[in-house]
Short mmCIF file of C-alpha atoms and ligand atoms in Angstrom, two decimals:
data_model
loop_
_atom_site.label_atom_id
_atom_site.label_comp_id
_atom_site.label_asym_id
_atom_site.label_seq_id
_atom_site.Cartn_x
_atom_site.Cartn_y
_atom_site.Cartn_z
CA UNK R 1 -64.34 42.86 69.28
CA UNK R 2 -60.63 41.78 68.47
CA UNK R 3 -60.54 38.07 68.92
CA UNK R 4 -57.79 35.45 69.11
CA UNK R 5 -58.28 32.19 67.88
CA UNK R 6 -55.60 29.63 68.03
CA UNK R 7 -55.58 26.46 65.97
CA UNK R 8 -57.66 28.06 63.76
CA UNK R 9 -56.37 25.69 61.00
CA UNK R 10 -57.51 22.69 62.59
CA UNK R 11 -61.18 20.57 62.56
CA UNK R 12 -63.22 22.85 65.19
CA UNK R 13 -61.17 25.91 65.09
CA UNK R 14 -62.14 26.46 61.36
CA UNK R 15 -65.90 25.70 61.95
CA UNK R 16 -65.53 28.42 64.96
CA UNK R 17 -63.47 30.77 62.83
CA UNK R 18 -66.18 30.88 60.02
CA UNK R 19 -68.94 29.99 62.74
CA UNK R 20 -67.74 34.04 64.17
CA UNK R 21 -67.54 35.71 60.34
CA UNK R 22 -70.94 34.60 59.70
CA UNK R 23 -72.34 35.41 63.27
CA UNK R 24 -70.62 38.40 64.25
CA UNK R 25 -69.34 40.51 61.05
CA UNK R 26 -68.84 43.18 63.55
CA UNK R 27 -66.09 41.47 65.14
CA UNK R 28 -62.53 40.49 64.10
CA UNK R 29 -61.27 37.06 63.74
CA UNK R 30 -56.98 36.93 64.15
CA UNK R 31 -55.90 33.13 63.97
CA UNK R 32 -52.78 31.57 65.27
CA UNK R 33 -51.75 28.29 64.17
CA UNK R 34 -48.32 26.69 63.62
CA UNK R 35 -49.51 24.47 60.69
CA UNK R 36 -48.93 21.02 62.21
CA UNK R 37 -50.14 17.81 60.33
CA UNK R 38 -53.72 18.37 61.79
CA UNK R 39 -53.29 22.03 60.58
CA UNK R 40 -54.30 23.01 56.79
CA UNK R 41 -54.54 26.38 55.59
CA UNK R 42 -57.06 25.33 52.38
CA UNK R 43 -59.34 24.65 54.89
CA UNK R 44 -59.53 28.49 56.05
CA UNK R 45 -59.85 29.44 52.36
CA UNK R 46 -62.62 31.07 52.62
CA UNK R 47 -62.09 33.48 55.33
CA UNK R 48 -58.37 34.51 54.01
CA UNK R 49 -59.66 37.06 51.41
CA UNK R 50 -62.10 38.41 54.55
CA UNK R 51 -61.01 41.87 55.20
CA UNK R 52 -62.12 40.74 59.35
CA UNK R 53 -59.84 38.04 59.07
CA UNK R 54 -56.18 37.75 59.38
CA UNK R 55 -53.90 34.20 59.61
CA UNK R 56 -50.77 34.20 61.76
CA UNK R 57 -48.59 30.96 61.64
CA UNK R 58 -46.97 30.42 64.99
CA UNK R 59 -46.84 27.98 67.66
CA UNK R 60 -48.63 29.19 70.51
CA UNK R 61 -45.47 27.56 72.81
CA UNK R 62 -43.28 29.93 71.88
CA UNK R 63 -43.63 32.80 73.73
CA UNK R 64 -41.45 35.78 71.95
CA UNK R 65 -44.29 34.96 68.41
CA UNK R 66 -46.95 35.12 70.75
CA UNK R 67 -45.85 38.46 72.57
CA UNK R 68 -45.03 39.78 69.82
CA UNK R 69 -48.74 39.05 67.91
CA UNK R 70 -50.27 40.41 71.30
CA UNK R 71 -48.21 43.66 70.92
CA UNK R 72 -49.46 44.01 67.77
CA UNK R 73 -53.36 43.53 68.50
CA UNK R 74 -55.59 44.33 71.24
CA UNK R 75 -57.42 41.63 72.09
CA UNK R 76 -60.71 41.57 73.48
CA UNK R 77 -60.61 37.55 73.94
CA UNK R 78 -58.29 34.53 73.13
CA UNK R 79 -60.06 30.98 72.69
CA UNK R 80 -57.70 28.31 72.68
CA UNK R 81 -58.12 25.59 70.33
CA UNK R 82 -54.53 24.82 69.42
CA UNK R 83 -53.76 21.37 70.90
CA UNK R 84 -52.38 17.82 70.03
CA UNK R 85 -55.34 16.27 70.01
CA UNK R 86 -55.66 12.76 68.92
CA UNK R 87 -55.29 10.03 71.67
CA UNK R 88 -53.44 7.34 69.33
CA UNK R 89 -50.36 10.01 68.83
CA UNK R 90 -50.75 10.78 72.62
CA UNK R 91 -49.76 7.23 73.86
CA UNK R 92 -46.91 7.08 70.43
CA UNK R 93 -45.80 10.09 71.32
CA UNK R 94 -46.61 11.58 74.84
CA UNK R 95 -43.60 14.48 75.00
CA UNK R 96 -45.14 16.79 72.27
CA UNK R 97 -48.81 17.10 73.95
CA UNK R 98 -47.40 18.30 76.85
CA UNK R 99 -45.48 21.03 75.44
CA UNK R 100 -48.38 22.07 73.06
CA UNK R 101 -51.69 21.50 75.20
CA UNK R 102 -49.83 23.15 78.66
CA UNK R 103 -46.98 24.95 78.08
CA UNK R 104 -48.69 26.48 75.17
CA UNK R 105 -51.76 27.45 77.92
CA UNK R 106 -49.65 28.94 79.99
CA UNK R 107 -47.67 31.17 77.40
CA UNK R 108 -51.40 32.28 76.25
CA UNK R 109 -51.98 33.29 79.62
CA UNK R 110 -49.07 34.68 80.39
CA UNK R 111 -49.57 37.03 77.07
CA UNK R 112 -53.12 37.35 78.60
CA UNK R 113 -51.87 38.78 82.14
CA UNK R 114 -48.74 40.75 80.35
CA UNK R 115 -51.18 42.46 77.79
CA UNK R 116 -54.37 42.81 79.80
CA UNK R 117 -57.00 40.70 77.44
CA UNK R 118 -60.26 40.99 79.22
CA UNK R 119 -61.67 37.20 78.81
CA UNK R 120 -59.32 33.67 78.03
CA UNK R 121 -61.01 30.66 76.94
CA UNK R 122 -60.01 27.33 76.97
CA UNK R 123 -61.46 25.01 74.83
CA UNK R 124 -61.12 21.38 76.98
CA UNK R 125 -62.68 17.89 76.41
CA UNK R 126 -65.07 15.53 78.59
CA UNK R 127 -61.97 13.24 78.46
CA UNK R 128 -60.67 14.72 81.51
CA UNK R 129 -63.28 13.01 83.36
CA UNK R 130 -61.58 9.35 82.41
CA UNK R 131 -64.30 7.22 81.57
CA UNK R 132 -68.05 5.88 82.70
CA UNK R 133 -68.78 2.33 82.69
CA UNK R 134 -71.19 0.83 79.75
CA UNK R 135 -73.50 -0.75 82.31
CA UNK R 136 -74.57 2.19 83.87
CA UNK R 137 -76.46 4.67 81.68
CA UNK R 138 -78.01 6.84 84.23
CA UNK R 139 -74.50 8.19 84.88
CA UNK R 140 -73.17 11.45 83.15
CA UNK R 141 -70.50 13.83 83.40
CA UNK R 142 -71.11 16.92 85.35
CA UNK R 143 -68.52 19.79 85.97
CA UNK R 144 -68.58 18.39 89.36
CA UNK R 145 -67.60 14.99 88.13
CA UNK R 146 -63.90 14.52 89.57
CA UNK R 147 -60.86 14.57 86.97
CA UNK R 148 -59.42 11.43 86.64
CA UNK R 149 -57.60 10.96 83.19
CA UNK R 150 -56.59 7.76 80.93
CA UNK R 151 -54.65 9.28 78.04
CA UNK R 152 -51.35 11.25 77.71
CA UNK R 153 -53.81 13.25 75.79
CA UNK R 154 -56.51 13.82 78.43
CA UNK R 155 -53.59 14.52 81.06
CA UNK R 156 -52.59 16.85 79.22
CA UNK R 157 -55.94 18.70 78.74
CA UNK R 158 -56.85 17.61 82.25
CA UNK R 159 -53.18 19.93 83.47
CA UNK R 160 -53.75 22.72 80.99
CA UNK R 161 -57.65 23.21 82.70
CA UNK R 162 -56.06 22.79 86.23
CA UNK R 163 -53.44 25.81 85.38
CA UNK R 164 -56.28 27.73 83.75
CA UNK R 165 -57.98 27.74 87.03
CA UNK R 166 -54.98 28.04 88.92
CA UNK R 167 -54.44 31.44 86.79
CA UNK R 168 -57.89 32.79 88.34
CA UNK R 169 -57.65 32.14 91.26
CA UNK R 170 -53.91 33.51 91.96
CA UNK R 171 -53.63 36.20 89.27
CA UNK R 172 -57.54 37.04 88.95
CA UNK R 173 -57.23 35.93 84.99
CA UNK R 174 -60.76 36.45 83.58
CA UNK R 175 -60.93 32.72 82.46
CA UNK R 176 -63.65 29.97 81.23
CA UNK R 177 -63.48 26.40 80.50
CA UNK R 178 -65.76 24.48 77.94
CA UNK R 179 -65.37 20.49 78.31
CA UNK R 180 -67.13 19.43 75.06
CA UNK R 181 -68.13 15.44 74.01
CA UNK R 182 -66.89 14.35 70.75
CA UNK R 183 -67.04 16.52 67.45
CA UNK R 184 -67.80 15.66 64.34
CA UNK R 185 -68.72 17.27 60.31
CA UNK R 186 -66.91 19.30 57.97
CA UNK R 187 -63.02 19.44 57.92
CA UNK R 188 -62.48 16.41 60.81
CA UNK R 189 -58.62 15.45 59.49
CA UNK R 190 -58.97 12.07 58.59
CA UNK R 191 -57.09 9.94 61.54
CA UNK R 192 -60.30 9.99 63.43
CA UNK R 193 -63.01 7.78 64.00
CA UNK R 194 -65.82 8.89 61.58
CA UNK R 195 -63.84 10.65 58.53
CA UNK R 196 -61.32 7.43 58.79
CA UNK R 197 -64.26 5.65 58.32
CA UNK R 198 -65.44 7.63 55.72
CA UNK R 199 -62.89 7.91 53.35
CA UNK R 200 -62.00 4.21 54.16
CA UNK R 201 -65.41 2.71 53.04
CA UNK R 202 -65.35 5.22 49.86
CA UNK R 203 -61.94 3.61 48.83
CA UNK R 204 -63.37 -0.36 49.69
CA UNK R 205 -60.81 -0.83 52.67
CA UNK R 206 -61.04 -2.63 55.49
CA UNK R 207 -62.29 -0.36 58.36
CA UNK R 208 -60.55 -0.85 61.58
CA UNK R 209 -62.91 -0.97 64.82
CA UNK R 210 -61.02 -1.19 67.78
CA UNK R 211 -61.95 -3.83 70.51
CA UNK R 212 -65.47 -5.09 70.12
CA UNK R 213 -66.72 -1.86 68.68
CA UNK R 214 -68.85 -1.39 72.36
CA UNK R 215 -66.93 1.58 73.46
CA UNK R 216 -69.88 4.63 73.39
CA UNK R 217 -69.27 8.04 72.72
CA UNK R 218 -71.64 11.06 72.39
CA UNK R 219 -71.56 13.04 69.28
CA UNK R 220 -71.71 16.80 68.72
CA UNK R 221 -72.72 18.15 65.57
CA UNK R 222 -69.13 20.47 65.25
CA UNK R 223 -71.57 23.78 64.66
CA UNK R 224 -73.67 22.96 67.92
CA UNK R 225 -70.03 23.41 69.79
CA UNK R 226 -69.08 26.53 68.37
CA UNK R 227 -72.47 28.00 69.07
CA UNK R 228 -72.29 27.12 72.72
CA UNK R 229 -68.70 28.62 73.03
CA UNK R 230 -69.97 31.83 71.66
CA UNK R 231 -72.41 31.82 74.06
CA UNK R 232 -69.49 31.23 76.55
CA UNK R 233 -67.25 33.94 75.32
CA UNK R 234 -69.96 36.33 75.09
CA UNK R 235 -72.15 35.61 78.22
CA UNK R 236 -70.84 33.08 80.44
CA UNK R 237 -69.54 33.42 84.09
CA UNK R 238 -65.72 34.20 84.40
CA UNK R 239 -64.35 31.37 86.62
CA UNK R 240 -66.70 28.65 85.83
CA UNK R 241 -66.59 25.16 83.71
CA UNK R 242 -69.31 24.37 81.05
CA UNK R 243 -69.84 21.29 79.73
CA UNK R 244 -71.27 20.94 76.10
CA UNK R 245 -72.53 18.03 75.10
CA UNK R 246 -75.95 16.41 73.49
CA UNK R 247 -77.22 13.12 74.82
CA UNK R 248 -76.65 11.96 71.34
CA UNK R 249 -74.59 8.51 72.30
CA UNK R 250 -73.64 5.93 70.10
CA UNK R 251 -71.15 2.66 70.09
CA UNK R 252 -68.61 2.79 67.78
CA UNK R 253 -69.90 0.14 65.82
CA UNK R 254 -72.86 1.24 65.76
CA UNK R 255 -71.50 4.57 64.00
CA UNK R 256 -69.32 2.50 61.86
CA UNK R 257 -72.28 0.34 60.75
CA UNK R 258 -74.41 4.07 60.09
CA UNK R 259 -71.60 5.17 57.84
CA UNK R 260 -71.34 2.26 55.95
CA UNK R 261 -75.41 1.96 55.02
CA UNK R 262 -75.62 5.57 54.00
CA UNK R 263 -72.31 4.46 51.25
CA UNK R 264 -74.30 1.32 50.44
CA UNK R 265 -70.89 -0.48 51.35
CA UNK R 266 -71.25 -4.06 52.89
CA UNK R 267 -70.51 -5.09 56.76
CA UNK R 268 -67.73 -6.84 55.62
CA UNK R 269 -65.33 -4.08 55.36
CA UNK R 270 -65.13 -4.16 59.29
CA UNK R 271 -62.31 -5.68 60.66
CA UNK R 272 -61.98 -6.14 64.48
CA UNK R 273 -58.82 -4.90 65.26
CA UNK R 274 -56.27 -4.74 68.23
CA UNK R 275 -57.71 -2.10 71.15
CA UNK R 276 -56.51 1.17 71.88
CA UNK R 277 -54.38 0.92 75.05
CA UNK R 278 -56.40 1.99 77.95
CA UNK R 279 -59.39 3.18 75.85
CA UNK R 280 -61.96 4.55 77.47
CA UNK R 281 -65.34 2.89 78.02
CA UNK R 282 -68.08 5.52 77.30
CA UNK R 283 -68.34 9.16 77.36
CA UNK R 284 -71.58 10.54 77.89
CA UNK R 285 -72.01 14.69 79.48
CA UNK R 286 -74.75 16.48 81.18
CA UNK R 287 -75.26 19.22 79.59
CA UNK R 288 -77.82 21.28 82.21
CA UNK R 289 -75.55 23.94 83.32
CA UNK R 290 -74.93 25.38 80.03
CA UNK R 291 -78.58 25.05 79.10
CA UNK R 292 -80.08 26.65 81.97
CA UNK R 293 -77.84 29.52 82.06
CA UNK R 294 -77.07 30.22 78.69
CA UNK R 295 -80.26 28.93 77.15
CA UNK R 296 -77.63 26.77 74.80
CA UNK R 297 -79.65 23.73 72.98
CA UNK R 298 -77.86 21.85 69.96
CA UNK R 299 -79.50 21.71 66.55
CA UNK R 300 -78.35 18.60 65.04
CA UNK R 301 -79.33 15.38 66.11
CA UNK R 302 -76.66 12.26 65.00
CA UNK R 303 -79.56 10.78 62.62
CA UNK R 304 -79.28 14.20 60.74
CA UNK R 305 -75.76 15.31 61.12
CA UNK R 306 -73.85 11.82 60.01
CA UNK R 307 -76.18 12.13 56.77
CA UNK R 308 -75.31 15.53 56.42
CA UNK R 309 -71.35 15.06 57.24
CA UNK R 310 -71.40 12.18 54.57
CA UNK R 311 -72.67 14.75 51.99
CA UNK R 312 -69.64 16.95 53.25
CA UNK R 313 -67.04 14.13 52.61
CA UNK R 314 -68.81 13.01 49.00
CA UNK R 315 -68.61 16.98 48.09
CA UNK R 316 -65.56 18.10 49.13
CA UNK R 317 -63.42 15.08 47.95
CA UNK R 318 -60.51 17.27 47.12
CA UNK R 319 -59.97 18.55 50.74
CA UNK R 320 -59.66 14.87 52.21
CA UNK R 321 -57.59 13.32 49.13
CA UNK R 322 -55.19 15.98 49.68
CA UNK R 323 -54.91 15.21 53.59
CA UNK R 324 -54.25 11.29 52.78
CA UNK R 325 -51.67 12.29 49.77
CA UNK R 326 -49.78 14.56 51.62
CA UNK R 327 -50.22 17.52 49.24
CA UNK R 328 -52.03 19.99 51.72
CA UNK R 329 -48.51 20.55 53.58
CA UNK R 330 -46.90 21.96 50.39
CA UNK R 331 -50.39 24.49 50.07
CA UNK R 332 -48.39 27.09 52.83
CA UNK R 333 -45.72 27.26 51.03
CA UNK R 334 -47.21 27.37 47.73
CA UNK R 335 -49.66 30.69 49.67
CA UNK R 336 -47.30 32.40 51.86
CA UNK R 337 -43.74 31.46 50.59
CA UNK R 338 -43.18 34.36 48.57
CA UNK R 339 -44.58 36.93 50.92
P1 NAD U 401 -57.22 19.36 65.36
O1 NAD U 401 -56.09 18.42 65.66
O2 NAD U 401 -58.08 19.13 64.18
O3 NAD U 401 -56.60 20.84 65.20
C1 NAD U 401 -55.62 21.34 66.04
C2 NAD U 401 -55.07 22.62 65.40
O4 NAD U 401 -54.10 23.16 66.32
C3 NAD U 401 -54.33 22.36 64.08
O5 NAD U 401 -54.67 23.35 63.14
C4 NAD U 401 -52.85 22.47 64.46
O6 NAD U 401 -52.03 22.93 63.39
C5 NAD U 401 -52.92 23.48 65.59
N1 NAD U 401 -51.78 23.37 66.51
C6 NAD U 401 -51.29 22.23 67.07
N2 NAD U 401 -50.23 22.52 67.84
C7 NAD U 401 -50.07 23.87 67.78
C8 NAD U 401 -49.16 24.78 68.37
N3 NAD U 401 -48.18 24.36 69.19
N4 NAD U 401 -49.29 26.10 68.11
C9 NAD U 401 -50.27 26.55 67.27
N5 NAD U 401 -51.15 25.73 66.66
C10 NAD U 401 -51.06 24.41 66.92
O7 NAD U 401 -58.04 19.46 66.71
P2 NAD U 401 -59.62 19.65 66.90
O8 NAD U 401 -60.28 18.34 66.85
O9 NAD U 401 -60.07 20.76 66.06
O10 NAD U 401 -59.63 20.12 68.44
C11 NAD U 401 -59.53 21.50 68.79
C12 NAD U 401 -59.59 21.64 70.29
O11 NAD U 401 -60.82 21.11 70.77
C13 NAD U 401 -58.50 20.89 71.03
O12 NAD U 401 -58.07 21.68 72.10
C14 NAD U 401 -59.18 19.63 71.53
O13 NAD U 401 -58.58 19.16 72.71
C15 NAD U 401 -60.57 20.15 71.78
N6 NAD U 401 -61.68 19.17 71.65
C16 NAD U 401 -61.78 18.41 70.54
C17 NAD U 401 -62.88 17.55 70.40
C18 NAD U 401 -63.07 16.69 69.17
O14 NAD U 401 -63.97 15.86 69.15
N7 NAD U 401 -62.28 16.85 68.11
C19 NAD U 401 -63.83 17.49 71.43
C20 NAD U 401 -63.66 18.28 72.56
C21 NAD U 401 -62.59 19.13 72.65
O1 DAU U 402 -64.41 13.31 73.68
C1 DAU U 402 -63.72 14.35 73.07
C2 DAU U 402 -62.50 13.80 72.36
O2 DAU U 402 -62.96 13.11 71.21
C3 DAU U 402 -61.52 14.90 71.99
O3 DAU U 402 -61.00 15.48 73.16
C4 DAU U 402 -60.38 14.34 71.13
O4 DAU U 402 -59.53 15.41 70.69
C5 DAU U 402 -60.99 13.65 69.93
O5 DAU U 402 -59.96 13.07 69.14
C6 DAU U 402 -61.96 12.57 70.37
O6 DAU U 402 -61.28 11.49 71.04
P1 DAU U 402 -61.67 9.95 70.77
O7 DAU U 402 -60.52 9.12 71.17
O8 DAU U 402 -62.99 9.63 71.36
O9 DAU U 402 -61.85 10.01 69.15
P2 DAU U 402 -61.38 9.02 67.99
O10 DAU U 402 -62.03 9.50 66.74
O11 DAU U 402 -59.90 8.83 67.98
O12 DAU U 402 -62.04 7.65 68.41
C7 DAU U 402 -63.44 7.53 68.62
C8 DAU U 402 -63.71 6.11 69.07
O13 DAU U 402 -63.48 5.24 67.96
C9 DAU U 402 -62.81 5.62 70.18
O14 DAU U 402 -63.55 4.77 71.03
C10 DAU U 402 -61.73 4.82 69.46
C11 DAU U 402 -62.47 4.27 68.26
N1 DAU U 402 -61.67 4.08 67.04
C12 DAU U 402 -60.94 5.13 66.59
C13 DAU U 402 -60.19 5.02 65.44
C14 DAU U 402 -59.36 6.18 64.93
C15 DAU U 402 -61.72 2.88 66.36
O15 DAU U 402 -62.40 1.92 66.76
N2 DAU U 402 -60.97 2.76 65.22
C16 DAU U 402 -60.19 3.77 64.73
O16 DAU U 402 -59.51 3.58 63.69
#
């Protein structure tokens, strides 16, 4: 199979992209991905020598690059991972995530309808379900939870999954939807909670925990999310929403406290800081659906996976340093500029 993956560049596109090679050797892996700040080509290192692999830079908004990359392949699927996707930039700067995360869906789709690709997915978030309160833990997300967003960010992922459904049902677009709980491991860009945190405590700065640190989110081992979406892509109902997630929850400070006793760094680094503006109170997803009919289970419990994400982030120093230097957006340049 011929398949499309967009943001390929980016934290969970590059797990997926090698997540496929490694999986599937049959198959092809084509990657689209304008190279934003979350987007680093080192990071698909790797896979650019792979005779199954080939890198594209484009933004998936503009429709003549994508038409004309569609033209050139057959695609058997396209999984959309291209997105703005951090929430802090989303209330900064709201303009940008709409353009990317819907108008970028729907020139996809469009390409999708024009050229006949047999299956779109859309990678989406549990944010679009807004938030649960922290005094009820029997509560989860289902797909049948209503969407109710908080962000710019989740809006925007909230719009893109209504016009993915809006494409099946009017134009009979083979689509699925995967609304996954948060990600973390190797090649998280460094603006987010855990490798902030990380590469923060390494350095002995302060570490910045918003609020009171109470807000609770449930981590995914980044692999365990890339094996359910290949179980998606490959078996799952056209039409339908899965949610992927692992009943591993945990308060931020709680998290931030983990990281810092694996480092041996002391308590004091945290510092309480100003909250996010309407930050959400706990995620937490119920992950049945996917399990019962795809048989999908994740492998790494948080106990396991912070330890072995910390390893990552000790191991792979260079990858990070360049991120917080700046460096990594000269490394296209430096690759491709001559070609
Ligand atoms: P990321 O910010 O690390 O990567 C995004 C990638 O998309 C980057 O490589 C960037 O260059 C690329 N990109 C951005 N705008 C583009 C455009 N217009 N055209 C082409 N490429 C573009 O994001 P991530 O954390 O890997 O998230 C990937 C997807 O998964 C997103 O759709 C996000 O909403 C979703 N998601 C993320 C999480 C999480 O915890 N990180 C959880 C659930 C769902
Ligand atoms: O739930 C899935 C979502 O998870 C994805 O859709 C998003 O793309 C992804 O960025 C993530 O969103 P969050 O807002 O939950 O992730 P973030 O790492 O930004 O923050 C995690 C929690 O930590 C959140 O409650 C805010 C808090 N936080 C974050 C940062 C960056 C802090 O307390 N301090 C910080 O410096």
């Amino acid at each position: 199979m011929n398949i499309l993956v967009t943001g390929g560049a980016g934290f969970i596109g590059a797990n997926f992209v090698y997540y496929e090679l490694e999986n599937h050797p049959e198959d092809r892996i084509v990657c689209i991905d304008a190279l934003t700040y979350a987007g680093n080509l080192a990071t698909l290192d790797a896979a650019i020598g792979n005779p199954n692999f080939r890198f594209v830079k484009a933004d998936i908004a503009d429709r003549e690059a994508v038409e004309k990359l569609f033209s050139e392949e057959a695609f058997d699927i396209v999984v959309n991972f291209a997105a703005e996707s951090h929430v802090d930039r989303s209330i900064e700067n709201p303009e940008l995530f709409l353009k990317t995360n819907i108008m970028g869906t729907q020139v996809l789709m469009d390409a999708c309808r024009k050229f006949n690709v047999p299956r779109y997915h859309q990678v989406s978030t549990d944010e679009v379900y807004g938030d649960l309160p922290l005094d009820r833990p029997e509560l989860f997300f289902t797909e049948e939870t209503p969407i109710h967003t908080s962000s710019p960010y989740s809006a925007s992922k909230a719009s893109a999954d209504l016009l993915v459904l809006a494409y099946y049902r009017t134009f009979g677009l083979p689509v699925t939807i995967s609304r996954c709980s948060n990600n973390y491991g190797p090649y998280h860009f460094p603006e987010k909670l855990i490798p902030l945190m990380i590469s923060r405590a390494l350095a002995d700065q302060s570490l910045p925990v918003y609020g009171k640190g109470d807000n609770v989110r449930d981590w995914l081992y980044v692999e365990d999310h890339c094996s359910a979406i290949d179980l998606i892509i490959r078996n799952g109902r056209v039409g339908e929403v899965y949610n992927i997630g692992g009943h591993n929850e945990r308060t931020n400070l709680e998290v931030v406290k983990t990281i810092l006793s694996e480092l041996n760094k002391p308590e004091t680094l945290i510092t309480y800081v100003t909250d996010r503006l309407g930050h959400d109170r706990r995620y937490a997803i119920d992950p049945t659906k996917i399990s019962g009919e795809l048989g999908w289970s994740p492998k790494t419990y948080f106990d396991d996976g912070i330890k072995k994400t910390i390893r990552w982030y000790l191991d792979n120093r260079s990858w990070w340093e360049n991120i917080l230097s700046g460096d990594y957006q000269a490394y296209y340049e430096k690759m491709y500029g001559n070609r």
